[in-house]
Amino acid sequence: DVKVTQSSRYLVKRTGEKVFLECVQDMDHENMFWYRQDPGLGLRLIYFSYDVKMKEKGDIPEGYSVSREKKERFSLILESASTNQTSMYLCASSLTGELAEAFFGQGTRLTVV
Amino acid sequence: DQQVKQNSPSLSVQEGRISILNCDYTNSMFDYFLWYKKYPAEGPTFLISISSIKDKNEDGRFTVFLNKSAKHLSLHIVPSQPGDSAVYFCAASARNAGNMLTFGGGTRLMVKP
């Protein structure tokens, strides 16, 4: 079974803090993604990566950056956390190619106070 | 502008009856469609998918229908069970966009015993 593991289930951070969310997948997938989920808005793509050290902006990259130094690990960084970044963050991975589904981690519920 | 829309935020169905969840899309480049199921405090799990070359795909109690001319797809669950109660997300991808998925806003399904 594919396993995508996010480092924390719940996080509480203060406004202005630098926050790191870590994600590791164990199936040698080329692609990795970070989404955030908010009520009524579904899952919105923040960043994705199709290879080590490669990254592409998604729909809502402002206020975020990412790092992919190793194939299995994809980190999301909130440079200076703000209250509007309170959300559920979901990491996913997939193979490259047609008909490839994405596998998700369990999610990190981040609260910025 | 949302490219994938789920216009019903919630749906309530009696156990044993059919559940029909709907999804509309605007991007004619989308050629692969997926449904994900999400329980609270968990990541989404893949349910069923369909390629644009088909108009129906069936897997046990779950069937997805695709109407390309109307840019509409639907998920049918028959018979519905209380354990099906969850949020269902429709997602779409385009071959020329790698494996990046665009999600709808989700529909909360409640199956009453």
Tab-separated table of C-alpha atoms in Angstrom:
chain	number	residue	atom	x	y	z
A	1	ASP	CA	0.000	0.000	0.000
A	2	VAL	CA	1.085	3.528	-0.756
A	3	LYS	CA	1.822	5.487	2.351
A	4	VAL	CA	1.936	9.263	2.513
A	5	THR	CA	2.824	10.502	5.970
A	6	GLN	CA	2.511	14.048	7.247
A	7	SER	CA	4.630	14.909	10.255
A	8	SER	CA	1.883	16.408	12.416
A	9	ARG	CA	-1.863	15.904	12.737
A	10	TYR	CA	-2.449	19.141	14.645
A	11	LEU	CA	-0.362	22.302	14.973
A	12	VAL	CA	-0.939	25.604	16.721
A	13	LYS	CA	1.381	28.462	15.771
A	14	ARG	CA	1.554	32.165	16.469
A	15	THR	CA	1.156	34.899	13.879
A	16	GLY	CA	4.501	35.721	12.296
A	17	GLU	CA	6.123	32.366	13.046
A	18	LYS	CA	7.863	30.393	10.310
A	19	VAL	CA	6.087	27.041	9.987
A	20	PHE	CA	7.323	23.836	8.385
A	21	LEU	CA	4.970	21.063	7.294
A	22	GLU	CA	6.691	17.848	6.294
A	23	CYS	CA	5.465	15.078	4.031
A	24	VAL	CA	7.075	11.748	3.170
A	25	GLN	CA	5.913	9.123	0.655
A	26	ASP	CA	7.268	5.599	0.367
A	27	MET	CA	6.266	4.575	-3.165
A	28	ASP	CA	8.918	6.325	-5.254
A	29	HIS	CA	6.362	8.674	-6.803
A	30	GLU	CA	7.688	11.431	-9.012
A	31	ASN	CA	4.942	13.934	-8.250
A	32	MET	CA	4.115	15.484	-4.902
A	33	PHE	CA	1.506	18.104	-4.067
A	34	TRP	CA	0.393	20.396	-1.272
A	35	TYR	CA	-3.280	21.337	-1.018
A	36	ARG	CA	-5.283	23.210	1.551
A	37	GLN	CA	-8.883	22.367	2.294
A	38	ASP	CA	-11.375	24.997	3.424
A	39	PRO	CA	-15.151	24.592	3.816
A	40	GLY	CA	-17.008	25.130	0.552
A	41	LEU	CA	-13.796	25.696	-1.391
A	42	GLY	CA	-12.705	22.099	-1.751
A	43	LEU	CA	-9.014	21.359	-2.122
A	44	ARG	CA	-6.915	24.134	-3.605
A	45	LEU	CA	-3.431	23.472	-4.925
A	46	ILE	CA	-0.647	25.475	-3.297
A	47	TYR	CA	2.466	23.995	-4.936
A	48	PHE	CA	3.501	20.831	-6.672
A	49	SER	CA	6.748	19.168	-7.605
A	50	TYR	CA	7.384	16.709	-10.442
A	51	ASP	CA	11.003	15.969	-9.580
A	52	VAL	CA	13.678	16.594	-6.986
A	53	LYS	CA	14.456	20.302	-6.670
A	54	MET	CA	11.668	21.132	-9.141
A	55	LYS	CA	8.575	23.053	-8.081
A	56	GLU	CA	5.608	24.708	-9.713
A	57	LYS	CA	3.119	27.177	-8.294
A	58	GLY	CA	-0.435	26.068	-7.930
A	59	ASP	CA	-3.522	28.224	-7.603
A	60	ILE	CA	-2.740	29.860	-4.245
A	61	PRO	CA	1.051	30.014	-3.689
A	62	GLU	CA	1.164	33.424	-1.982
A	63	GLY	CA	2.620	33.244	1.511
A	64	TYR	CA	4.027	29.736	0.963
A	65	SER	CA	7.199	28.152	-0.316
A	66	VAL	CA	8.252	24.535	-0.767
A	67	SER	CA	11.357	22.404	-0.722
A	68	ARG	CA	12.068	19.057	-2.326
A	69	GLU	CA	15.626	17.959	-1.674
A	70	LYS	CA	14.873	14.237	-1.806
A	71	LYS	CA	12.379	12.356	-3.941
A	72	GLU	CA	10.405	11.024	-1.005
A	73	ARG	CA	10.092	14.284	0.940
A	74	PHE	CA	8.185	17.471	0.153
A	75	SER	CA	8.063	20.319	2.655
A	76	LEU	CA	5.646	23.227	2.800
A	77	ILE	CA	6.901	26.401	4.454
A	78	LEU	CA	4.802	29.261	5.718
A	79	GLU	CA	7.281	32.115	5.733
A	80	SER	CA	5.347	34.241	8.235
A	81	ALA	CA	2.172	32.569	9.421
A	82	SER	CA	-1.031	34.575	9.356
A	83	THR	CA	-4.497	33.819	10.715
A	84	ASN	CA	-5.895	33.372	7.191
A	85	GLN	CA	-3.568	30.414	6.797
A	86	THR	CA	-5.509	28.504	9.437
A	87	SER	CA	-6.648	25.461	7.466
A	88	MET	CA	-6.351	21.736	6.825
A	89	TYR	CA	-3.215	21.023	4.793
A	90	LEU	CA	-3.053	17.894	2.675
A	91	CYS	CA	-0.019	16.384	1.009
A	92	ALA	CA	-0.384	13.975	-1.921
A	93	SER	CA	1.821	12.001	-4.283
A	94	SER	CA	1.334	10.297	-7.626
A	95	LEU	CA	3.152	8.607	-10.443
A	96	THR	CA	3.630	10.420	-13.722
A	97	GLY	CA	1.490	9.309	-16.624
A	98	GLU	CA	-2.080	9.014	-17.706
A	99	LEU	CA	-4.736	7.776	-15.337
A	100	ALA	CA	-2.499	8.182	-12.305
A	101	GLU	CA	-4.450	8.810	-9.128
A	102	ALA	CA	-3.084	10.845	-6.235
A	103	PHE	CA	-2.650	9.335	-2.779
A	104	PHE	CA	-3.139	11.618	0.200
A	105	GLY	CA	-1.692	11.887	3.665
A	106	GLN	CA	-3.909	12.152	6.740
A	107	GLY	CA	-3.748	15.939	6.803
A	108	THR	CA	-2.394	18.573	9.195
A	109	ARG	CA	-4.871	20.851	10.906
A	110	LEU	CA	-2.978	24.134	11.369
A	111	THR	CA	-4.317	26.875	13.603
A	112	VAL	CA	-2.591	30.257	13.570
A	113	VAL	CA	-3.401	32.415	16.576
B	1	ASP	CA	-13.100	30.965	-11.315
B	2	GLN	CA	-13.824	27.393	-10.293
B	3	GLN	CA	-13.199	24.975	-13.127
B	4	VAL	CA	-14.801	22.088	-11.249
B	5	LYS	CA	-18.068	22.673	-9.407
B	6	GLN	CA	-20.179	20.595	-7.103
B	7	ASN	CA	-23.348	22.604	-6.742
B	8	SER	CA	-24.880	20.596	-3.907
B	9	PRO	CA	-23.012	21.156	-0.637
B	10	SER	CA	-24.985	18.382	1.051
B	11	LEU	CA	-27.206	15.411	0.284
B	12	SER	CA	-29.269	13.235	2.611
B	13	VAL	CA	-30.373	9.748	1.549
B	14	GLN	CA	-32.099	6.826	3.237
B	15	GLU	CA	-30.098	3.640	3.700
B	16	GLY	CA	-30.631	1.224	0.799
B	17	ARG	CA	-31.617	3.952	-1.665
B	18	ILE	CA	-29.518	5.445	-4.455
B	19	SER	CA	-27.195	8.402	-3.835
B	20	ILE	CA	-26.418	10.593	-6.839
B	21	LEU	CA	-23.642	13.153	-6.537
B	22	ASN	CA	-23.120	15.611	-9.368
B	23	CYS	CA	-20.151	17.521	-10.721
B	24	ASP	CA	-19.755	20.042	-13.551
B	25	TYR	CA	-16.585	21.265	-15.193
B	26	THR	CA	-15.726	24.065	-17.583
B	27	ASN	CA	-12.269	23.180	-18.915
B	28	SER	CA	-12.640	21.134	-22.106
B	29	MET	CA	-8.993	20.025	-21.765
B	30	PHE	CA	-9.851	17.822	-18.785
B	31	ASP	CA	-9.625	14.193	-19.844
B	32	TYR	CA	-9.494	12.237	-16.609
B	33	PHE	CA	-11.965	12.459	-13.745
B	34	LEU	CA	-11.833	11.044	-10.245
B	35	TRP	CA	-13.987	10.836	-7.146
B	36	TYR	CA	-12.487	10.948	-3.677
B	37	LYS	CA	-14.142	10.241	-0.354
B	38	LYS	CA	-13.110	12.045	2.807
B	39	TYR	CA	-13.927	11.326	6.446
B	40	PRO	CA	-13.367	14.025	9.081
B	41	ALA	CA	-9.755	14.398	10.227
B	42	GLU	CA	-8.512	12.031	7.503
B	43	GLY	CA	-7.027	12.558	4.070
B	44	PRO	CA	-9.148	11.915	0.956
B	45	THR	CA	-9.136	8.371	-0.382
B	46	PHE	CA	-9.524	7.480	-4.034
B	47	LEU	CA	-12.878	5.946	-4.899
B	48	ILE	CA	-13.322	5.614	-8.663
B	49	SER	CA	-12.192	7.274	-11.873
B	50	ILE	CA	-13.128	7.586	-15.522
B	51	SER	CA	-11.219	8.496	-18.648
B	52	SER	CA	-12.763	10.818	-21.211
B	53	ILE	CA	-12.834	7.997	-23.759
B	54	LYS	CA	-15.517	6.262	-21.682
B	55	ASP	CA	-18.959	7.314	-20.548
B	56	LYS	CA	-19.376	4.882	-17.663
B	57	ASN	CA	-17.207	3.064	-15.170
B	58	GLU	CA	-18.505	0.703	-12.519
B	59	ASP	CA	-16.882	-0.693	-9.383
B	60	GLY	CA	-19.172	-2.610	-7.072
B	61	ARG	CA	-21.765	-0.258	-5.614
B	62	PHE	CA	-20.142	2.769	-7.253
B	63	THR	CA	-20.696	3.922	-10.826
B	64	VAL	CA	-19.412	7.088	-12.446
B	65	PHE	CA	-21.100	8.520	-15.544
B	66	LEU	CA	-19.483	11.066	-17.833
B	67	ASN	CA	-21.382	13.304	-20.262
B	68	LYS	CA	-18.680	15.135	-22.211
B	69	SER	CA	-21.032	17.270	-24.263
B	70	ALA	CA	-22.631	18.611	-21.092
B	71	LYS	CA	-19.317	18.685	-19.202
B	72	HIS	CA	-21.011	16.808	-16.413
B	73	LEU	CA	-20.237	13.740	-14.378
B	74	SER	CA	-22.085	11.963	-11.643
B	75	LEU	CA	-21.363	9.334	-9.012
B	76	HIS	CA	-24.073	6.806	-8.218
B	77	ILE	CA	-23.947	4.749	-5.038
B	78	VAL	CA	-26.363	1.832	-4.915
B	79	PRO	CA	-27.384	0.750	-2.367
B	80	SER	CA	-26.300	3.514	-0.008
B	81	GLN	CA	-24.977	2.474	3.395
B	82	PRO	CA	-24.466	4.510	6.596
B	83	GLY	CA	-20.703	3.978	6.230
B	84	ASP	CA	-20.871	5.946	2.969
B	85	SER	CA	-21.545	9.117	4.971
B	86	ALA	CA	-18.595	11.366	4.145
B	87	VAL	CA	-17.608	14.325	1.988
B	88	TYR	CA	-17.185	13.426	-1.673
B	89	PHE	CA	-14.885	15.421	-3.919
B	90	CYS	CA	-14.905	15.395	-7.675
B	91	ALA	CA	-11.524	16.030	-9.341
B	92	ALA	CA	-10.271	16.458	-12.893
B	93	SER	CA	-6.952	16.530	-14.673
B	94	ALA	CA	-5.652	17.312	-18.140
B	95	ARG	CA	-2.973	15.310	-19.929
B	96	ASN	CA	-0.984	18.429	-20.720
B	97	ALA	CA	-0.977	19.520	-17.068
B	98	GLY	CA	0.901	16.535	-15.728
B	99	ASN	CA	-0.996	14.867	-12.924
B	100	MET	CA	-2.255	18.030	-11.281
B	101	LEU	CA	-5.801	17.564	-10.005
B	102	THR	CA	-8.398	20.327	-9.830
B	103	PHE	CA	-11.023	19.677	-7.172
B	104	GLY	CA	-14.617	20.692	-6.697
B	105	GLY	CA	-15.921	22.096	-3.427
B	106	GLY	CA	-17.235	18.776	-2.158
B	107	THR	CA	-20.649	17.327	-1.292
B	108	ARG	CA	-21.413	16.059	2.196
B	109	LEU	CA	-23.413	12.842	1.933
B	110	MET	CA	-25.440	11.676	4.915
B	111	VAL	CA	-26.966	8.208	4.723
B	112	LYS	CA	-29.649	7.708	7.342
B	113	PRO	CA	-30.252	4.240	8.802
